[in-house]
Amino acid sequence: MRAVDLSLRLLQALDAVAAEGSMTRAARTLNLTQQAVSGQIRQLERVVGAPLLERRPTGIELTAAGQVVLKQGAALLSSARTMVAEARLAATGRPDPLRIAFKAQSTAHFMPAVEAALRERAPDLELRPISSHTLPDEIDALISGRADAAFLWLPIGDDPRFTIHPLLPEDRWVALPPGHRLESRTSLSIADLADVPVVGPRDGMPPAVVDFWFIDPRPDGTRAHFGPQARTPEECLHLVAAGHGCWIAPASTVTYFAHPRLTWLPLVDAEPNVLALIWPKHTVHPMLPLLVEETRRTLTAV
């Protein structure tokens, strides 16, 4: 049988190009030059003996052979990383810290119980929280390697780099400014917000994510009325309290961010938010399955 000289770096290059759709963006992700990434792809093509990529007006796409190498390469990369993690655990008797990106308002009602359960089952495991405010913050933490996994709200846009494990649906609520004409209601429908500006983050967010959070377009086909942008929950609350519009958020946000001047009302006909645990497909911390198990068990009991 012919020997195959295959470096994992070549598979990582193909994975990055496939995820980014661009040599330039893949190079940025890998902290390499574009020429280095192109060279690695050519080397991988020589190993395989077939073209793996083709350039089209919409960007770079995988050939049929490229799809095969990407799929099988993902398994090789995952196995390699798991091997290293388990070898370190075997050598030291202690797992690497499990670094979790999170938004406090999304996890405060269950994460302390999850961490307590993990301490009982894996006393040597250090759970290291990494606070963030926005979806781009969490995605960057995962891609840069600063976090092993992240609790975040779906959707995240069309991003094939991650394994997504949905955990918890939550109803959506609306924060209204003081004295608003709707504040005496007990609940709201999407139609009630037809002329109400919606505040929140938009710059740097995938279009599908903006559409979901702002409910744009509305069920009747009309467009949402966009209010001022805000990056953090605190900024959103400030804008609402100052009368600039409403803010649509998951139910857990209501209990976490009590505000003396605002009225929170349930949005009864909106698609719920779904909290998920996600992680890069090729970087699987050996303790992640335990985290998923304990999180699911805790949420069932909440």
Coordinates of C-alpha atoms in Angstrom, one line a residue:
M1 CA 0.0 0.0 0.0
R2 CA 1.3 3.5 -0.9
A3 CA 2.2 5.6 2.1
V4 CA 0.3 8.9 2.5
D5 CA 2.3 11.8 3.8
L6 CA -0.5 13.9 5.2
S7 CA -0.1 16.8 7.7
L8 CA -3.0 17.9 9.8
R9 CA -2.0 21.5 9.0
L10 CA -3.1 20.8 5.4
L11 CA -6.5 19.6 6.6
Q12 CA -6.9 22.7 8.8
A13 CA -6.2 24.9 5.8
L14 CA -8.9 23.2 3.7
D15 CA -11.3 23.4 6.6
A16 CA -10.7 27.2 7.1
V17 CA -11.1 27.9 3.4
A18 CA -14.3 25.9 3.2
A19 CA -15.7 27.7 6.3
E20 CA -14.7 31.2 5.2
G21 CA -15.2 30.8 1.4
S22 CA -12.1 32.9 0.8
M23 CA -8.3 32.4 0.9
T24 CA -7.8 35.8 2.5
R25 CA -10.3 35.3 5.3
A26 CA -9.0 31.7 5.9
A27 CA -5.4 33.1 6.2
R28 CA -6.7 35.6 8.7
T29 CA -8.3 32.9 10.7
L30 CA -5.2 30.7 10.7
N31 CA -2.8 33.6 11.3
L32 CA -1.0 32.8 8.1
T33 CA -0.3 34.7 4.8
Q34 CA -2.6 34.0 1.9
Q35 CA 0.3 32.6 0.0
A36 CA 1.0 30.1 2.8
V37 CA -2.7 28.9 2.8
S38 CA -2.7 28.6 -1.0
G39 CA 0.5 26.6 -0.8
Q40 CA -1.0 24.2 1.8
I41 CA -4.1 23.6 -0.4
R42 CA -1.9 22.8 -3.4
Q43 CA 0.2 20.4 -1.3
L44 CA -3.0 18.7 -0.2
E45 CA -4.2 18.4 -3.8
R46 CA -0.9 16.8 -4.7
V47 CA -1.4 14.2 -1.9
V48 CA -5.0 13.5 -3.0
G49 CA -4.3 13.7 -6.7
A50 CA -7.3 15.8 -7.5
P51 CA -8.4 19.4 -7.4
L52 CA -10.2 20.2 -4.1
L53 CA -11.4 23.8 -4.8
E54 CA -12.9 25.8 -7.6
R55 CA -13.3 29.5 -7.8
R56 CA -16.7 30.9 -8.8
P57 CA -18.2 34.4 -8.9
T58 CA -19.8 33.7 -5.5
G59 CA -16.5 32.6 -3.9
I60 CA -14.5 29.5 -3.5
E61 CA -16.4 26.2 -3.4
L62 CA -15.3 22.6 -2.8
T63 CA -15.2 20.1 -5.6
A64 CA -16.6 16.6 -5.1
A65 CA -13.2 15.4 -4.0
G66 CA -12.9 18.4 -1.7
Q67 CA -16.1 17.5 0.0
V68 CA -14.8 14.0 0.7
V69 CA -11.5 15.3 2.1
L70 CA -13.3 17.9 4.2
K71 CA -15.6 15.4 5.8
Q72 CA -13.0 12.7 6.4
G73 CA -10.4 15.3 7.5
A74 CA -12.8 16.7 10.1
A75 CA -12.9 13.2 11.7
L76 CA -9.1 13.1 11.6
L77 CA -8.7 16.6 13.2
S78 CA -11.2 15.8 15.9
S79 CA -9.5 12.5 16.7
A80 CA -6.1 14.2 16.9
R81 CA -7.3 16.9 19.3
T82 CA -9.1 14.3 21.4
M83 CA -6.0 12.2 21.5
V84 CA -3.8 15.1 22.7
A85 CA -6.4 16.1 25.4
E86 CA -6.8 12.5 26.7
A87 CA -3.0 12.0 26.6
R88 CA -2.5 15.1 28.7
L89 CA -5.2 13.9 31.1
A90 CA -3.5 10.5 31.3
A91 CA -0.1 12.1 32.0
T92 CA -1.2 14.6 34.6
G93 CA -4.3 13.1 36.0
R94 CA -6.0 16.4 35.6
P95 CA -8.0 17.7 32.6
D96 CA -7.4 21.1 31.0
P97 CA -9.7 23.9 32.2
L98 CA -13.0 23.9 30.4
R99 CA -13.4 27.5 29.2
I100 CA -17.0 28.5 28.6
A101 CA -18.1 31.8 26.9
F102 CA -21.5 33.0 28.2
K103 CA -23.8 35.9 28.7
A104 CA -24.7 36.3 32.3
Q105 CA -28.4 37.0 31.7
S106 CA -28.7 33.8 29.7
T107 CA -27.2 31.4 32.1
A108 CA -27.5 32.8 35.7
H109 CA -30.6 30.7 36.3
F110 CA -28.8 27.3 35.8
M111 CA -25.0 27.6 35.5
P112 CA -24.3 27.6 39.3
A113 CA -26.2 24.3 39.6
V114 CA -24.3 22.9 36.6
E115 CA -21.0 23.8 38.0
A116 CA -21.8 22.3 41.4
A117 CA -22.8 19.0 39.6
L118 CA -19.6 19.0 37.6
R119 CA -17.5 19.5 40.8
E120 CA -19.2 16.4 42.3
R121 CA -18.6 14.2 39.2
A122 CA -15.2 15.6 38.1
P123 CA -13.5 17.2 41.1
D124 CA -10.3 17.9 39.2
L125 CA -12.1 19.8 36.4
E126 CA -11.8 23.6 36.5
L127 CA -14.7 25.4 34.8
R128 CA -13.4 28.7 33.6
P129 CA -16.2 31.2 32.6
I130 CA -15.5 33.9 30.0
S131 CA -18.1 36.7 30.1
S132 CA -19.3 38.3 26.8
H133 CA -21.9 40.7 25.6
T134 CA -22.6 39.9 22.0
L135 CA -22.7 37.0 19.5
P136 CA -19.6 38.3 17.7
D137 CA -17.8 38.3 21.0
E138 CA -18.6 34.7 21.7
I139 CA -17.8 33.5 18.1
D140 CA -14.5 35.3 18.3
A141 CA -13.7 33.6 21.6
L142 CA -14.3 30.2 20.0
I143 CA -12.5 30.8 16.8
S144 CA -9.4 32.4 18.5
G145 CA -9.2 29.4 20.9
R146 CA -9.9 31.5 24.0
A147 CA -13.0 29.4 24.7
D148 CA -13.8 25.7 24.3
A149 CA -17.6 26.2 24.0
A150 CA -20.2 28.9 24.4
F151 CA -23.7 29.2 25.6
L152 CA -25.5 31.5 23.1
W153 CA -28.9 32.2 21.6
L154 CA -29.7 30.8 18.1
P155 CA -29.6 31.6 15.3
I156 CA -25.9 32.3 14.7
G157 CA -26.1 32.5 10.9
D158 CA -24.9 30.1 8.3
D159 CA -21.7 29.0 9.9
P160 CA -20.5 25.4 9.3
R161 CA -17.6 25.6 11.7
F162 CA -19.6 24.7 14.8
T163 CA -21.4 21.8 16.5
I164 CA -24.7 23.2 17.8
H165 CA -26.5 21.6 20.7
P166 CA -29.9 23.2 21.3
L167 CA -30.8 23.2 25.0
L168 CA -33.6 25.5 26.1
P169 CA -36.5 27.4 24.4
E170 CA -37.6 30.7 26.0
D171 CA -40.5 33.0 25.3
R172 CA -39.7 36.5 24.1
W173 CA -40.6 39.5 26.1
V174 CA -40.7 43.2 25.2
A175 CA -39.3 46.1 27.3
L176 CA -41.3 49.3 27.0
P177 CA -40.4 52.8 28.0
P178 CA -42.2 54.5 30.9
G179 CA -45.6 56.0 29.9
H180 CA -45.8 54.0 26.7
R181 CA -49.3 53.6 25.4
L182 CA -49.0 49.8 25.6
E183 CA -47.7 49.5 29.1
S184 CA -51.2 48.8 30.6
R185 CA -51.5 45.6 28.5
T186 CA -50.9 42.2 30.0
S187 CA -49.3 40.8 26.8
L188 CA -48.4 41.9 23.3
S189 CA -48.6 40.6 19.8
I190 CA -46.1 41.3 17.0
A191 CA -48.8 43.5 15.3
D192 CA -48.9 45.7 18.4
L193 CA -45.2 46.7 17.7
A194 CA -45.9 47.9 14.1
D195 CA -44.9 51.5 14.7
V196 CA -42.6 50.9 17.7
P197 CA -38.8 51.2 17.0
V198 CA -36.8 48.2 18.2
V199 CA -33.4 48.9 19.7
G200 CA -30.5 46.4 19.7
P201 CA -27.2 45.4 18.0
R202 CA -27.1 45.2 14.2
D203 CA -23.6 46.1 13.0
G204 CA -21.4 43.0 12.6
M205 CA -24.3 40.6 13.0
P206 CA -25.3 38.1 10.3
P207 CA -28.4 39.3 8.4
A208 CA -30.4 36.2 9.5
V209 CA -29.6 36.9 13.1
V210 CA -30.8 40.6 12.8
D211 CA -34.0 39.4 11.0
F212 CA -34.7 37.0 13.8
W213 CA -34.1 39.3 16.8
F214 CA -35.9 42.3 15.3
I215 CA -38.7 40.1 13.7
D216 CA -38.0 41.6 10.3
P217 CA -40.0 41.3 8.2
R218 CA -43.2 40.9 10.2
P219 CA -45.7 38.2 9.6
D220 CA -47.8 40.5 7.4
G221 CA -44.8 41.4 5.3
T222 CA -44.1 44.8 6.6
R223 CA -40.7 45.8 7.8
A224 CA -39.6 46.3 11.4
H225 CA -39.0 49.8 12.5
F226 CA -35.3 50.0 13.6
G227 CA -34.4 52.1 16.5
P228 CA -30.9 53.2 17.7
Q229 CA -28.2 50.5 17.9
A230 CA -26.9 49.2 21.2
R231 CA -24.2 46.7 21.8
T232 CA -24.9 45.5 25.4
P233 CA -28.0 44.7 27.3
E234 CA -27.3 47.7 29.6
E235 CA -27.2 50.0 26.6
C236 CA -30.5 48.5 25.3
L237 CA -32.2 49.1 28.6
H238 CA -30.8 52.7 28.7
L239 CA -32.2 53.5 25.2
V240 CA -35.6 52.0 26.1
A241 CA -35.8 53.9 29.4
A242 CA -34.9 57.1 27.5
G243 CA -37.9 56.6 25.2
H244 CA -36.0 55.5 22.0
G245 CA -38.1 52.4 21.4
C246 CA -38.6 48.9 22.7
W247 CA -36.2 45.9 23.2
I248 CA -37.2 42.3 22.4
A249 CA -35.3 39.8 24.6
P250 CA -35.6 36.3 26.1
A251 CA -37.6 35.7 29.2
S252 CA -34.5 35.1 31.4
T253 CA -33.4 38.6 30.6
V254 CA -36.5 40.0 32.3
T255 CA -35.6 38.5 35.7
Y256 CA -31.9 39.2 35.4
F257 CA -32.2 42.9 34.4
A258 CA -34.7 44.4 36.8
H259 CA -35.3 48.1 35.9
P260 CA -37.3 50.5 38.0
R261 CA -38.7 52.5 35.0
L262 CA -39.5 49.8 32.4
T263 CA -42.4 47.6 31.7
W264 CA -41.8 44.0 30.5
L265 CA -44.6 42.2 28.6
P266 CA -44.7 38.8 27.0
L267 CA -44.7 38.7 23.2
V268 CA -47.2 35.9 22.7
D269 CA -47.0 35.1 19.0
A270 CA -43.2 35.4 18.4
E271 CA -41.0 32.4 17.7
P272 CA -39.2 31.5 20.9
N273 CA -35.5 32.1 21.5
V274 CA -33.4 28.9 21.8
L275 CA -30.4 28.7 24.0
A276 CA -27.7 26.4 22.7
L277 CA -24.2 25.1 23.6
I278 CA -21.9 25.3 20.6
W279 CA -18.3 24.4 20.1
P280 CA -15.8 24.2 17.1
K281 CA -16.3 21.0 15.3
H282 CA -12.6 20.1 15.4
T283 CA -11.8 21.2 19.0
V284 CA -13.7 18.9 21.3
H285 CA -12.7 19.1 25.0
P286 CA -12.9 15.6 26.5
M287 CA -15.2 17.0 29.3
L288 CA -17.7 18.6 26.9
P289 CA -20.1 15.5 26.9
L290 CA -20.2 15.7 30.7
L291 CA -21.1 19.4 30.5
V292 CA -23.9 18.7 28.0
E293 CA -25.2 15.9 30.2
E294 CA -25.3 18.0 33.4
T295 CA -26.7 21.1 31.7
R296 CA -29.6 19.0 30.2
R297 CA -30.2 17.4 33.6
T298 CA -30.2 20.7 35.4
L299 CA -32.5 22.4 32.9
T300 CA -35.0 19.6 33.1
A301 CA -35.1 20.1 36.9
V302 CA -35.4 23.9 36.7

